[in-house]
Amino acid sequence: MERGAPSPSYNHRRAEEVFRDYRGRRAGLVKALTTESESFYQLCDPEKENLCLYGLPEETWQVTVPAEEVPPEIPEPVLGINFARDGMDESDWLALVAVHSDSWLLAVAFYFAARFGFDKSERKRLFQMINGLPTIFEVVTAPPKKQPRERISSSASSGRNKLNSKNPESDLKPSEMYYESGEDGGQQEGNDEEEEDEHSDTLCGACGYNYGNDEFWICCDVCERWFHGKCVKITPARAEHIKHYKCPSCTNNKRIKS
């Protein structure tokens, strides 16, 4: 891809289409700042010239120099993110880049809104869809959540697997996973709605999307963040054989330090 991360031709005419572009770019940026943060860190060498972080509609990301044409095809991300890399704590630096990335995503979305002549109601619909997702900053800085909960006995007479829990924030070992087994105890069924509301703000450490009570999750034993199984390519069957799970980011950190 050429410098400046030019985008493919656009035919966005409705808020849903602009939101789809926003969501794809956001997913790429979340990856850069979470599960692929070490790769992103290495690319942001302070010895290089001004660099920008672009999120691409295909849910990927790119670190490159700004576009040469003036004005650029789309609004530019913040310049010089690499210069601050070694001058501050890495987590603070990632959070700062996340803030600027959030601002850039909104700029791009409403650039398209203006370009395609959205009226007040269409702009409002676009903002409502965008506002339904957590910001990148919220995903990057979200602390691990651990809430006490009675462990599920492995010898339960109901025969449910001890990994079956409606709550990914339970005090089960981080390597114990959540998934929907299809078997509902009476008390559990009565608490489904309450627990879903309680944990609806739990975010996947890879894609940044919210907790869903019908999805398979796994928690990293190191950073204690939760991930959709599909985001880290872990299936329930494979998870049964994992004693201590490390997410891609923590695995990469160990390799670099060694």
CSV table of C-alpha atoms in Angstrom, one decimal:
chain,number,residue,atom,x,y,z
A,1,MET,CA,0.0,0.0,0.0
A,2,GLU,CA,1.3,3.5,-0.9
A,3,ARG,CA,2.3,6.0,1.7
A,4,GLY,CA,-0.5,7.8,3.5
A,5,ALA,CA,-2.6,4.6,3.5
A,6,PRO,CA,-5.0,5.6,0.7
A,7,SER,CA,-8.3,3.9,1.0
A,8,PRO,CA,-10.2,1.9,-1.7
A,9,SER,CA,-12.9,3.7,-3.6
A,10,TYR,CA,-15.9,4.6,-1.5
A,11,ASN,CA,-19.6,4.5,-2.3
A,12,HIS,CA,-20.9,5.3,1.2
A,13,ARG,CA,-24.3,6.8,1.0
A,14,ARG,CA,-25.9,5.8,4.2
A,15,ALA,CA,-25.0,6.0,7.9
A,16,GLU,CA,-24.7,2.2,8.1
A,17,GLU,CA,-22.0,2.2,5.4
A,18,VAL,CA,-20.0,4.9,7.0
A,19,PHE,CA,-20.3,3.1,10.4
A,20,ARG,CA,-19.1,-0.1,8.8
A,21,ASP,CA,-15.9,1.8,7.6
A,22,TYR,CA,-15.5,3.3,11.1
A,23,ARG,CA,-15.9,-0.1,12.8
A,24,GLY,CA,-13.3,-1.7,10.5
A,25,ARG,CA,-10.8,1.0,11.1
A,26,ARG,CA,-11.5,0.9,14.8
A,27,ALA,CA,-10.9,-2.8,15.0
A,28,GLY,CA,-7.5,-2.4,13.3
A,29,LEU,CA,-6.5,0.3,15.7
A,30,VAL,CA,-7.6,-1.8,18.7
A,31,LYS,CA,-5.4,-4.6,17.5
A,32,ALA,CA,-2.4,-2.3,17.1
A,33,LEU,CA,-2.8,-1.0,20.7
A,34,THR,CA,-3.6,-4.2,22.4
A,35,THR,CA,-2.9,-7.7,21.1
A,36,GLU,CA,-0.3,-6.4,18.5
A,37,SER,CA,1.1,-3.6,20.6
A,38,GLU,CA,4.7,-5.0,20.6
A,39,SER,CA,4.8,-5.0,16.8
A,40,PHE,CA,3.3,-1.5,16.8
A,41,TYR,CA,5.9,-0.4,19.5
A,42,GLN,CA,8.8,-1.7,17.4
A,43,LEU,CA,7.6,0.1,14.2
A,44,CYS,CA,7.5,3.5,16.1
A,45,ASP,CA,11.2,4.1,16.1
A,46,PRO,CA,11.9,7.6,17.4
A,47,GLU,CA,14.9,7.8,15.0
A,48,LYS,CA,12.5,7.7,12.0
A,49,GLU,CA,10.7,10.7,10.6
A,50,ASN,CA,7.1,11.7,11.5
A,51,LEU,CA,4.9,8.6,11.6
A,52,CYS,CA,1.2,8.1,11.8
A,53,LEU,CA,-1.0,5.2,12.9
A,54,TYR,CA,-3.7,4.4,10.3
A,55,GLY,CA,-6.7,2.1,10.9
A,56,LEU,CA,-7.8,0.5,7.7
A,57,PRO,CA,-11.3,-0.6,6.7
A,58,GLU,CA,-10.2,-4.2,6.5
A,59,GLU,CA,-9.7,-4.3,10.3
A,60,THR,CA,-5.9,-3.9,9.9
A,61,TRP,CA,-3.5,-1.1,10.8
A,62,GLN,CA,-0.4,0.6,9.3
A,63,VAL,CA,2.3,2.8,10.7
A,64,THR,CA,3.6,5.1,7.9
A,65,VAL,CA,4.5,8.7,7.1
A,66,PRO,CA,1.7,11.2,6.3
A,67,ALA,CA,0.2,11.5,2.8
A,68,GLU,CA,2.2,13.7,0.4
A,69,GLU,CA,-0.8,15.2,-1.4
A,70,VAL,CA,-2.4,18.3,-0.1
A,71,PRO,CA,-5.2,18.1,1.0
A,72,PRO,CA,-5.0,14.4,1.8
A,73,GLU,CA,-7.7,12.0,0.7
A,74,ILE,CA,-9.0,11.7,4.2
A,75,PRO,CA,-8.2,13.5,7.5
A,76,GLU,CA,-4.7,12.7,8.8
A,77,PRO,CA,-4.0,10.9,12.1
A,78,VAL,CA,-1.8,12.8,14.6
A,79,LEU,CA,1.8,13.2,13.4
A,80,GLY,CA,4.9,12.1,15.3
A,81,ILE,CA,3.6,9.4,17.5
A,82,ASN,CA,7.0,7.8,17.4
A,83,PHE,CA,8.8,10.8,19.0
A,84,ALA,CA,7.0,10.3,22.3
A,85,ARG,CA,7.5,6.6,22.5
A,86,ASP,CA,10.7,6.6,24.6
A,87,GLY,CA,9.8,9.7,26.6
A,88,MET,CA,7.0,8.2,28.6
A,89,ASP,CA,5.8,4.9,30.1
A,90,GLU,CA,4.7,2.5,27.4
A,91,SER,CA,1.1,2.1,28.8
A,92,ASP,CA,0.7,5.9,29.0
A,93,TRP,CA,2.1,6.2,25.5
A,94,LEU,CA,-0.4,3.7,24.2
A,95,ALA,CA,-3.2,5.4,26.0
A,96,LEU,CA,-2.2,8.8,24.4
A,97,VAL,CA,-2.1,7.2,20.9
A,98,ALA,CA,-5.6,5.7,21.7
A,99,VAL,CA,-7.0,9.2,22.5
A,100,HIS,CA,-5.7,10.6,19.2
A,101,SER,CA,-6.9,7.5,17.3
A,102,ASP,CA,-10.5,8.0,18.7
A,103,SER,CA,-10.4,11.6,17.6
A,104,TRP,CA,-9.2,10.6,14.1
A,105,LEU,CA,-11.9,8.0,13.7
A,106,LEU,CA,-14.6,10.6,14.4
A,107,ALA,CA,-12.9,13.0,12.0
A,108,VAL,CA,-12.9,10.4,9.2
A,109,ALA,CA,-16.5,9.3,9.9
A,110,PHE,CA,-17.9,12.9,9.8
A,111,TYR,CA,-15.7,13.8,6.8
A,112,PHE,CA,-17.6,11.1,4.9
A,113,ALA,CA,-20.9,12.4,6.5
A,114,ALA,CA,-20.2,15.8,5.0
A,115,ARG,CA,-18.9,14.4,1.7
A,116,PHE,CA,-22.0,12.4,1.1
A,117,GLY,CA,-24.4,15.1,2.2
A,118,PHE,CA,-25.8,13.6,5.4
A,119,ASP,CA,-28.6,15.7,6.9
A,120,LYS,CA,-29.1,16.2,10.6
A,121,SER,CA,-31.1,13.0,11.2
A,122,GLU,CA,-28.5,10.9,9.2
A,123,ARG,CA,-25.6,12.4,11.2
A,124,LYS,CA,-27.5,11.7,14.4
A,125,ARG,CA,-27.9,8.0,13.4
A,126,LEU,CA,-24.3,7.8,12.6
A,127,PHE,CA,-23.2,9.2,15.9
A,128,GLN,CA,-25.6,7.0,17.8
A,129,MET,CA,-24.1,3.9,16.2
A,130,ILE,CA,-20.5,5.1,16.9
A,131,ASN,CA,-21.4,6.0,20.5
A,132,GLY,CA,-22.7,2.5,21.0
A,133,LEU,CA,-19.1,1.2,20.9
A,134,PRO,CA,-16.6,1.8,23.6
A,135,THR,CA,-13.8,4.2,22.7
A,136,ILE,CA,-10.3,2.8,21.9
A,137,PHE,CA,-9.1,4.6,24.9
A,138,GLU,CA,-11.6,2.7,27.1
A,139,VAL,CA,-10.4,-0.6,25.6
A,140,VAL,CA,-6.7,0.2,26.1
A,141,THR,CA,-7.0,1.5,29.6
A,142,ALA,CA,-9.7,-0.9,30.9
A,143,PRO,CA,-8.4,-2.5,34.1
A,144,PRO,CA,-8.9,-6.2,34.7
A,145,LYS,CA,-12.1,-6.9,36.5
A,146,LYS,CA,-12.3,-9.6,39.1
A,147,GLN,CA,-15.5,-10.0,41.1
A,148,PRO,CA,-15.9,-12.7,43.8
A,149,ARG,CA,-18.2,-15.5,42.9
A,150,GLU,CA,-18.7,-19.0,44.3
A,151,ARG,CA,-16.8,-21.5,42.4
A,152,ILE,CA,-18.7,-24.1,40.4
A,153,SER,CA,-18.0,-27.5,41.8
A,154,SER,CA,-16.5,-30.1,39.4
A,155,SER,CA,-18.6,-32.7,41.0
A,156,ALA,CA,-21.9,-30.9,40.6
A,157,SER,CA,-24.7,-33.4,40.3
A,158,SER,CA,-26.2,-31.5,37.4
A,159,GLY,CA,-23.3,-32.7,35.2
A,160,ARG,CA,-22.5,-29.3,34.0
A,161,ASN,CA,-18.9,-28.7,33.0
A,162,LYS,CA,-17.1,-26.7,35.7
A,163,LEU,CA,-16.1,-24.2,33.0
A,164,ASN,CA,-19.7,-23.4,32.3
A,165,SER,CA,-20.5,-19.9,33.7
A,166,LYS,CA,-22.6,-17.0,32.7
A,167,ASN,CA,-20.0,-14.7,34.1
A,168,PRO,CA,-16.6,-14.1,32.6
A,169,GLU,CA,-15.7,-12.0,35.6
A,170,SER,CA,-16.0,-14.8,38.1
A,171,ASP,CA,-13.2,-15.8,40.5
A,172,LEU,CA,-12.5,-18.9,38.5
A,173,LYS,CA,-8.9,-19.3,37.7
A,174,PRO,CA,-8.0,-17.1,34.7
A,175,SER,CA,-7.3,-20.1,32.6
A,176,GLU,CA,-10.8,-21.4,33.2
A,177,MET,CA,-13.0,-20.3,30.3
A,178,TYR,CA,-16.6,-19.3,29.8
A,179,TYR,CA,-18.9,-20.7,27.3
A,180,GLU,CA,-22.6,-21.5,26.8
A,181,SER,CA,-23.2,-25.2,27.4
A,182,GLY,CA,-26.9,-25.3,26.4
A,183,GLU,CA,-27.8,-26.6,29.9
A,184,ASP,CA,-29.6,-24.2,32.2
A,185,GLY,CA,-30.1,-24.7,35.9
A,186,GLY,CA,-33.2,-23.1,37.3
A,187,GLN,CA,-31.4,-20.6,39.5
A,188,GLN,CA,-28.9,-19.8,36.7
A,189,GLU,CA,-31.7,-19.2,34.2
A,190,GLY,CA,-33.3,-16.7,36.6
A,191,ASN,CA,-30.1,-14.7,36.9
A,192,ASP,CA,-29.2,-14.6,33.2
A,193,GLU,CA,-30.6,-11.1,32.5
A,194,GLU,CA,-29.2,-9.6,35.7
A,195,GLU,CA,-25.7,-10.9,35.0
A,196,GLU,CA,-25.8,-9.9,31.4
A,197,ASP,CA,-26.6,-6.3,32.4
A,198,GLU,CA,-23.9,-6.4,35.2
A,199,HIS,CA,-21.2,-7.4,32.8
A,200,SER,CA,-22.3,-5.8,29.6
A,201,ASP,CA,-19.3,-3.4,29.9
A,202,THR,CA,-16.7,-6.1,29.8
A,203,LEU,CA,-14.6,-5.6,26.8
A,204,CYS,CA,-12.7,-8.1,24.7
A,205,GLY,CA,-8.9,-7.3,24.9
A,206,ALA,CA,-8.6,-8.0,21.1
A,207,CYS,CA,-11.6,-6.5,19.3
A,208,GLY,CA,-12.9,-4.2,22.0
A,209,TYR,CA,-16.4,-5.4,21.7
A,210,ASN,CA,-18.7,-6.0,24.7
A,211,TYR,CA,-19.4,-9.2,26.6
A,212,GLY,CA,-22.0,-11.4,25.2
A,213,ASN,CA,-23.7,-14.2,27.2
A,214,ASP,CA,-23.7,-16.6,24.3
A,215,GLU,CA,-20.0,-16.3,23.4
A,216,PHE,CA,-16.9,-18.3,24.3
A,217,TRP,CA,-14.4,-16.3,26.3
A,218,ILE,CA,-10.9,-17.0,27.7
A,219,CYS,CA,-8.9,-15.0,30.2
A,220,CYS,CA,-5.1,-14.5,30.1
A,221,ASP,CA,-3.3,-15.8,33.2
A,222,VAL,CA,-0.8,-12.9,32.9
A,223,CYS,CA,-2.6,-9.7,32.2
A,224,GLU,CA,-6.0,-11.0,33.3
A,225,ARG,CA,-7.9,-9.5,30.3
A,226,TRP,CA,-10.7,-11.4,28.7
A,227,PHE,CA,-10.8,-12.3,25.0
A,228,HIS,CA,-13.4,-13.8,22.6
A,229,GLY,CA,-12.1,-17.2,21.7
A,230,LYS,CA,-12.5,-16.4,18.0
A,231,CYS,CA,-10.3,-13.3,18.4
A,232,VAL,CA,-7.4,-15.2,19.7
A,233,LYS,CA,-8.1,-18.4,17.7
A,234,ILE,CA,-8.9,-20.6,20.7
A,235,THR,CA,-11.8,-23.1,20.6
A,236,PRO,CA,-13.5,-24.6,23.6
A,237,ALA,CA,-12.0,-28.0,22.7
A,238,ARG,CA,-8.5,-26.6,22.5
A,239,ALA,CA,-9.0,-24.7,25.7
A,240,GLU,CA,-9.7,-27.9,27.6
A,241,HIS,CA,-6.0,-28.7,27.2
A,242,ILE,CA,-4.6,-25.3,28.2
A,243,LYS,CA,-3.5,-25.1,31.9
A,244,HIS,CA,-2.2,-21.6,31.7
A,245,TYR,CA,-3.3,-19.3,28.9
A,246,LYS,CA,-1.2,-16.4,27.7
A,247,CYS,CA,-2.7,-13.9,25.2
A,248,PRO,CA,-0.7,-13.0,22.0
A,249,SER,CA,0.4,-9.7,23.6
A,250,CYS,CA,1.8,-11.4,26.7
A,251,THR,CA,3.4,-14.1,24.6
A,252,ASN,CA,5.1,-11.5,22.4
A,253,ASN,CA,6.4,-9.6,25.5
A,254,LYS,CA,8.1,-12.7,26.9
A,255,ARG,CA,9.8,-13.4,23.5
A,256,ILE,CA,11.1,-9.9,23.2
A,257,LYS,CA,12.4,-9.8,26.8
A,258,SER,CA,14.2,-13.2,26.3
